[in-house]
PDB file of C-alpha atoms in Angstrom:
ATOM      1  CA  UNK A   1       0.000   0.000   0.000  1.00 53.00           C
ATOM      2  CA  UNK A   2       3.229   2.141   0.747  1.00 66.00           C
ATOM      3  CA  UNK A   3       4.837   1.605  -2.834  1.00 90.00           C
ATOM      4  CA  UNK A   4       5.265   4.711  -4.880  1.00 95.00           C
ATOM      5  CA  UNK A   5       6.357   3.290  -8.502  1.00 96.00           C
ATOM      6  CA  UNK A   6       8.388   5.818 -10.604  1.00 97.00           C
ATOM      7  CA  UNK A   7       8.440   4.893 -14.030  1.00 96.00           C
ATOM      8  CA  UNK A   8       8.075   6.624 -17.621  1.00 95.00           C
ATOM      9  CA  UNK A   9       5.577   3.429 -18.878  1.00 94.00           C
ATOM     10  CA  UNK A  10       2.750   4.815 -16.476  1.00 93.00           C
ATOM     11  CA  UNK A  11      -0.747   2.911 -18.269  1.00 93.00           C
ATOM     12  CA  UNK A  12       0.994  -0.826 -18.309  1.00 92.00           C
ATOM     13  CA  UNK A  13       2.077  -0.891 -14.255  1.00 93.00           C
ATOM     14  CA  UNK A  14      -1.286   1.461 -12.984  1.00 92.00           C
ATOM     15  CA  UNK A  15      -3.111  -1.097 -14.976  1.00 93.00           C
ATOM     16  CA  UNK A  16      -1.329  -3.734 -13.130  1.00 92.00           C
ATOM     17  CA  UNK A  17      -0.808  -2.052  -9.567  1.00 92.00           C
ATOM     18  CA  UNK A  18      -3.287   0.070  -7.179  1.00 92.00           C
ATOM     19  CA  UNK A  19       0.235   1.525  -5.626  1.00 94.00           C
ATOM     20  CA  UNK A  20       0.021   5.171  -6.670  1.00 95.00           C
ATOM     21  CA  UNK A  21       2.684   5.885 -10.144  1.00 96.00           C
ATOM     22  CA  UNK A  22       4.803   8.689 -10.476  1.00 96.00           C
ATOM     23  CA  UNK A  23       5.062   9.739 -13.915  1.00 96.00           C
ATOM     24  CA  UNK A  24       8.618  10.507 -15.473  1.00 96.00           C
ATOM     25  CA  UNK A  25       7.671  11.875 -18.879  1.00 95.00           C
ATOM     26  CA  UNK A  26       4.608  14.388 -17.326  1.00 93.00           C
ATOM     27  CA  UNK A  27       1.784  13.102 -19.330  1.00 93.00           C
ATOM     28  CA  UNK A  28      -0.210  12.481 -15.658  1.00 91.00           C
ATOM     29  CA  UNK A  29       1.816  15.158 -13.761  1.00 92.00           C
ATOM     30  CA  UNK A  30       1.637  18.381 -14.464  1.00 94.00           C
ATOM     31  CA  UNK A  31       4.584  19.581 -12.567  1.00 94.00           C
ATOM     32  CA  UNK A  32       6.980  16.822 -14.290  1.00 95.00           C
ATOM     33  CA  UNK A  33       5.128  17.979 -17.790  1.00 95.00           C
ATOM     34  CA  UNK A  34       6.722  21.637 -16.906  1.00 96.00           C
ATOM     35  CA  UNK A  35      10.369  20.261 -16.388  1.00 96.00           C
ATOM     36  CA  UNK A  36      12.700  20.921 -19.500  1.00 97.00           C
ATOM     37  CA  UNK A  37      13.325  18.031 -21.381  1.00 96.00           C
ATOM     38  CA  UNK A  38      11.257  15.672 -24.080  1.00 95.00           C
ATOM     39  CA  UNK A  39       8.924  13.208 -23.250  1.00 92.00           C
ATOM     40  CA  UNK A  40      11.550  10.344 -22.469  1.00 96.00           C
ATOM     41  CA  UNK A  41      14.111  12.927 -21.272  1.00 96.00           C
ATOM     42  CA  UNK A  42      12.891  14.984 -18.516  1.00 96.00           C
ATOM     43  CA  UNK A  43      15.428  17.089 -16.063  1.00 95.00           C
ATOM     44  CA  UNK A  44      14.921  15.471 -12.929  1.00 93.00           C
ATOM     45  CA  UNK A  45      15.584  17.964 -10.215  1.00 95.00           C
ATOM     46  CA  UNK A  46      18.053  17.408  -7.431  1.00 93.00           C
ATOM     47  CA  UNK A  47      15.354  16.891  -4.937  1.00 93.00           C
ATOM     48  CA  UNK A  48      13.137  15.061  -6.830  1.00 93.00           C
ATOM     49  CA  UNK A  49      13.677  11.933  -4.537  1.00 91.00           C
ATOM     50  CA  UNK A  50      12.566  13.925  -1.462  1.00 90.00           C
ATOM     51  CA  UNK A  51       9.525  15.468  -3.305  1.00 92.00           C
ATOM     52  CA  UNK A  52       7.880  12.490  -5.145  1.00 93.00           C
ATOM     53  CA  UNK A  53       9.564   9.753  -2.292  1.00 92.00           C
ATOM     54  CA  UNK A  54       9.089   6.816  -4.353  1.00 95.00           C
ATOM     55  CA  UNK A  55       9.819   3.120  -3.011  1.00 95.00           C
ATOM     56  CA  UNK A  56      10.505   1.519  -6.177  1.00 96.00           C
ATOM     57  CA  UNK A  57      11.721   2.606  -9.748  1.00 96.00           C
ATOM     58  CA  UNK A  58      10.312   0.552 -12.731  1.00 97.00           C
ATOM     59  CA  UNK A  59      13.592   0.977 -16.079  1.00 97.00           C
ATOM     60  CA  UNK A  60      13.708  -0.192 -19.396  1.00 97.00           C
ATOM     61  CA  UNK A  61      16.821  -1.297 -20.590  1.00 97.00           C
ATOM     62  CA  UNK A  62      18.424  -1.289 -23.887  1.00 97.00           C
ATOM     63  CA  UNK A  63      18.511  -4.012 -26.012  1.00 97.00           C
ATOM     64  CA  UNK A  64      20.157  -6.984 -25.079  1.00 95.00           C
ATOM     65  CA  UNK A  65      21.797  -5.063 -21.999  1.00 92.00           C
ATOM     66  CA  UNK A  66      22.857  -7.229 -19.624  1.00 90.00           C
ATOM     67  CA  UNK A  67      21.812  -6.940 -16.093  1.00 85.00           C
ATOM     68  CA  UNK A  68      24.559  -5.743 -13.982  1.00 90.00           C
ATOM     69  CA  UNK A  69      25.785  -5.280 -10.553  1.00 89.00           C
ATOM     70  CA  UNK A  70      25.116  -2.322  -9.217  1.00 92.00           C
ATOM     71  CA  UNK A  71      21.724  -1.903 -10.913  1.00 94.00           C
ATOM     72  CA  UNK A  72      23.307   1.552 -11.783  1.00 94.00           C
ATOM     73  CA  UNK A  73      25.619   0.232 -14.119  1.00 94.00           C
ATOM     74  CA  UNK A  74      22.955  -1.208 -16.234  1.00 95.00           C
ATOM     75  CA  UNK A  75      22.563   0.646 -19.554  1.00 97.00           C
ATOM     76  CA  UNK A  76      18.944   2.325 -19.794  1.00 97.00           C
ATOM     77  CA  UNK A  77      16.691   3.190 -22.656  1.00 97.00           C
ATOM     78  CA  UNK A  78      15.840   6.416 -22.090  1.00 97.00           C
ATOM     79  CA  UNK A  79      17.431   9.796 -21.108  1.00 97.00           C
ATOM     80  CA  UNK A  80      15.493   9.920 -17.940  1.00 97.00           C
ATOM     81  CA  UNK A  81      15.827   6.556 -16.739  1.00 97.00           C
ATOM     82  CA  UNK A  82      19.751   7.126 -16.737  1.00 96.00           C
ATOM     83  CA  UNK A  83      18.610  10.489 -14.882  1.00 96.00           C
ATOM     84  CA  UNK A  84      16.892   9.066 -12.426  1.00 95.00           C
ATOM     85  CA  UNK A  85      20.104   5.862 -12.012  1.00 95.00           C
ATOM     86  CA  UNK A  86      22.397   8.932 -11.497  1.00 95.00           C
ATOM     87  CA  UNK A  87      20.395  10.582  -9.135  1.00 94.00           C
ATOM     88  CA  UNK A  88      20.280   7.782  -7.066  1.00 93.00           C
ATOM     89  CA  UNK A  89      24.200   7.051  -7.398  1.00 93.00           C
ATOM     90  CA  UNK A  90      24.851  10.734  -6.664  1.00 91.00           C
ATOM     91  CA  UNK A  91      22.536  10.537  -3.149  1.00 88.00           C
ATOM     92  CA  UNK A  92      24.309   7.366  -2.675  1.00 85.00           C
ATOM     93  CA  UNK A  93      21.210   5.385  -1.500  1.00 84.00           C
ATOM     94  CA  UNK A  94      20.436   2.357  -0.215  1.00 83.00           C
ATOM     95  CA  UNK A  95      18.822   0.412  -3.350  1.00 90.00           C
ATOM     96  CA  UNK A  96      18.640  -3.414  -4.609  1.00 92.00           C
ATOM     97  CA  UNK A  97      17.329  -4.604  -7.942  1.00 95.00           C
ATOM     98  CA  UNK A  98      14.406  -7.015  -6.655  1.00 95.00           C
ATOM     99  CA  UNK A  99      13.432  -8.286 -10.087  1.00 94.00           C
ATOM    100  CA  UNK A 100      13.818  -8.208 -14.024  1.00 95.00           C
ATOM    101  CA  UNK A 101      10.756  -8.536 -15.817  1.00 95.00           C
ATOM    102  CA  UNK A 102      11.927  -9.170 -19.776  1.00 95.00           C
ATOM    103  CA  UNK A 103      10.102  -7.824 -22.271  1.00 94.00           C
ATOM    104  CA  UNK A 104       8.333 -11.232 -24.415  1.00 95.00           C
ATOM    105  CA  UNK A 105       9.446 -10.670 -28.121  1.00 96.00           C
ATOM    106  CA  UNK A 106      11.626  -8.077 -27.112  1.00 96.00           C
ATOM    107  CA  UNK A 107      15.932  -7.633 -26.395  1.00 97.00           C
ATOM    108  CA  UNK A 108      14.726  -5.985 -23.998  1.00 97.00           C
ATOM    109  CA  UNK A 109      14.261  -5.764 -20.033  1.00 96.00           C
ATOM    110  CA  UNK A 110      12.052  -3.668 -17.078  1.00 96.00           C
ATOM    111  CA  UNK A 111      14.829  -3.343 -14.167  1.00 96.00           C
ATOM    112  CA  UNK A 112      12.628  -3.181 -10.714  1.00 96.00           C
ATOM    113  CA  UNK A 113      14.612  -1.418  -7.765  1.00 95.00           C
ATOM    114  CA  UNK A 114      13.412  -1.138  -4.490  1.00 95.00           C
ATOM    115  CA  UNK A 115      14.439   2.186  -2.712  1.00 92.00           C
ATOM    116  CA  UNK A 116      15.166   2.642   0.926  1.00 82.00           C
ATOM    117  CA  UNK A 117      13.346   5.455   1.846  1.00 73.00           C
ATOM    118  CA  UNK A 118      15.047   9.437   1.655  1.00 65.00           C
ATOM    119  CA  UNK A 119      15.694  11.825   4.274  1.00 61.00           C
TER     120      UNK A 119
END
């Protein structure tokens, strides 16, 4: 009930979650819409993880990447995504990779990451 799911695919995991989403691209969130940056490519602000406080981060990866340790070292799709990795490596949080969901008929890979929680 806690979970807080940043991600930029925000109709297939709130169509298979009732934890609240946090947009990345804007389409659902005005403020993120604002933000410079395309769709996929948003500047994520320095606080962001403070502001929005979510528990888990839902990233596609490139294809064929292979899923590395840290979770941060595994190469991302989209401009944001690697944003949001950074972020996290720069506020040097606690965070573990609790699954990889490939992507069926796809190279392709959703990295799930389970946040500690920022203060």
């Amino acid at each position: 009930d806690s979970d807080r799911i940043a991600t930029l695919d925000v109709g297939w995991v709130g169509a298979s979650t009732d934890a609240t989403v946090l947009d990345l691209a804007g389409v659902t969130n005005p403020i993120v819409a604002r933000w410079a940056g395309g769709h996929t490519s948003k500047h994520l602000p320095d606080d962001y993880l403070e502001r929005f406080e979510p528990t888990l981060l839902v990233l596609l990866t490139v294809p064929n990447a292979p899923n590395r340790s840290p979770w941060t070292s595994t190469e991302f799709q989209r401009v944001v995504e690697r944003r949001l990795a950074a972020l996290c490596v720069r506020r040097d949080l606690a965070a573990v990779q609790i699954a990889e969901l490939p992507l069926v008929g796809t190279a392709q890979s959703y990295v799930v990451v389970r946040l500690a929680p920022v203060r």
